[in-house]
XYZ file of C-alpha atoms in Angstrom:
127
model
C 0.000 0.000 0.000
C 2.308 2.523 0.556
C 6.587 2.297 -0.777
C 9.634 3.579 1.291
C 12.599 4.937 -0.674
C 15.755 5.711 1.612
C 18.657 7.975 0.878
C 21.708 9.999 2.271
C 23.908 7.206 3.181
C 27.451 7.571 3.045
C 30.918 7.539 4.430
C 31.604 9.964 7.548
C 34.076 9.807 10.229
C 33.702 9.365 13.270
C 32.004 12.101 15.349
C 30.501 13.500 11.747
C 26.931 13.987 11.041
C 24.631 12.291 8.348
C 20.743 12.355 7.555
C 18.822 9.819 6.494
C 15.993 10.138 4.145
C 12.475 7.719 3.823
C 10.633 9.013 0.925
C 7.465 7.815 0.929
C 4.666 7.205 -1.521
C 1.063 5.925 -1.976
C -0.230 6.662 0.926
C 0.865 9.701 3.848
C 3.711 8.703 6.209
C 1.478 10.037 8.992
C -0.725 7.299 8.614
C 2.114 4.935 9.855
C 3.955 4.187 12.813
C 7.485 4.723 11.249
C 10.802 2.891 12.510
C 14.336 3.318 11.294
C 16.328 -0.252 12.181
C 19.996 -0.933 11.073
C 21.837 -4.212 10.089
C 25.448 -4.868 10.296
C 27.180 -7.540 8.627
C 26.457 -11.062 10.174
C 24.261 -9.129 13.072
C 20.430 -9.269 13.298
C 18.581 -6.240 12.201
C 17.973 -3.984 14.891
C 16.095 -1.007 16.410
C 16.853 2.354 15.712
C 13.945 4.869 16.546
C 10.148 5.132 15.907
C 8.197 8.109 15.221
C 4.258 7.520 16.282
C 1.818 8.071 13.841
C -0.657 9.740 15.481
C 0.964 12.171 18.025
C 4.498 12.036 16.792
C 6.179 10.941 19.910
C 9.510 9.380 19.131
C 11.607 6.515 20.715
C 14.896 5.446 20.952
C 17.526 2.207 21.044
C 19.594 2.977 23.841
C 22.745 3.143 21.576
C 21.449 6.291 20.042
C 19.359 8.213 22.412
C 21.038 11.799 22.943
C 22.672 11.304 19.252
C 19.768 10.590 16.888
C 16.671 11.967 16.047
C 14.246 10.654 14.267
C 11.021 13.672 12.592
C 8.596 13.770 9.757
C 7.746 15.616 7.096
C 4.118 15.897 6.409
C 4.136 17.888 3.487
C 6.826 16.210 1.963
C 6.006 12.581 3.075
C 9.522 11.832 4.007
C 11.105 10.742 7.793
C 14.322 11.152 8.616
C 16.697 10.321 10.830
C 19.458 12.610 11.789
C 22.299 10.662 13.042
C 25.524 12.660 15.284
C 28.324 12.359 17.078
C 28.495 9.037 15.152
C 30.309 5.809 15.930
C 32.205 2.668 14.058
C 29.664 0.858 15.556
C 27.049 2.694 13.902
C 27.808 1.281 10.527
C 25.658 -0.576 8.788
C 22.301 -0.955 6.043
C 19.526 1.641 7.494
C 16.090 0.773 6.325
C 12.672 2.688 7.052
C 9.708 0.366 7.829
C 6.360 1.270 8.271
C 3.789 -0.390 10.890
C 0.104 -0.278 11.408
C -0.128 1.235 14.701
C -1.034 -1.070 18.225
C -1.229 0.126 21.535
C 0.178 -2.198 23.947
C 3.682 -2.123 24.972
C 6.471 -1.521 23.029
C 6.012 -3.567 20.114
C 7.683 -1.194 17.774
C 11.277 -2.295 18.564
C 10.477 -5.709 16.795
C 11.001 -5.913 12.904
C 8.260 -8.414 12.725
C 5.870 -5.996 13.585
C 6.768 -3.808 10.548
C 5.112 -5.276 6.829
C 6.729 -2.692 4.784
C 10.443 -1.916 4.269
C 12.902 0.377 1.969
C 15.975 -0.549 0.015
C 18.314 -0.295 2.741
C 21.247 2.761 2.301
C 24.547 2.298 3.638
C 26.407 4.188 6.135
C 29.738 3.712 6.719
C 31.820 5.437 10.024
C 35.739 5.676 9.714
C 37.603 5.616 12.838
């Protein structure tokens, strides 16, 4: 129903700065609860940040919090996810998924629970 297109991966060192784009289209991004996960080689995809679809409220991995932020673009039907201060450990595929919403617990840090996914784009930290 709706397609995710992600950009603005790169190379950066370490400390640097990079945003993430999820283009959207098909249907509004504010119609989704929207999560940004990561995958390193031979590593499970994992949790990022959310952004809730209804109110906006936002949530973070631990491993980011303070250093990413996750927002969304209405009129441009786009997330993104700023990323600083950024770490070797932070390189890997991004992808932007997008969830129906639920209400109970924090079921938005599980991949499962998202049915559509981007491309992926790479980000790579230098140390």
């Amino acid at each position: 129903q709706v397609q995710l297109s992600e950009s603005g991966g790169g190379l950066v060192q370490a400390g640097g700065s990079l945003r993430l784009s999820c283009a959207a289209s098909g249907r509004p991004v504010s119609s989704y609860t929207m999560g940004w996960f990561r995958q390193a080689p031979g590593k499970e995809r994992e949790f990022v940040a959310r952004i809730n679809w209804s109110d906006g409220n936002t949530d973070y991995a631990d491993s980011v919090k303070g250093r990413f932020t996750i927002s969304r673009d209405n009129i441009k039907n786009t997330v993104y996810l700023q990323m600083n201060i950024l770490k070797p450990e932070d390189a890997a595929v991004y992808y932007c998924a997008a969830a129906h919403p639920y209400y109970v617990g924090s079921w938005y840090r599980n991949r499962y629970m998202y049915h559509t996914w981007g491309q992926g784009t790479q980000v790579t930290v230098s140390s």
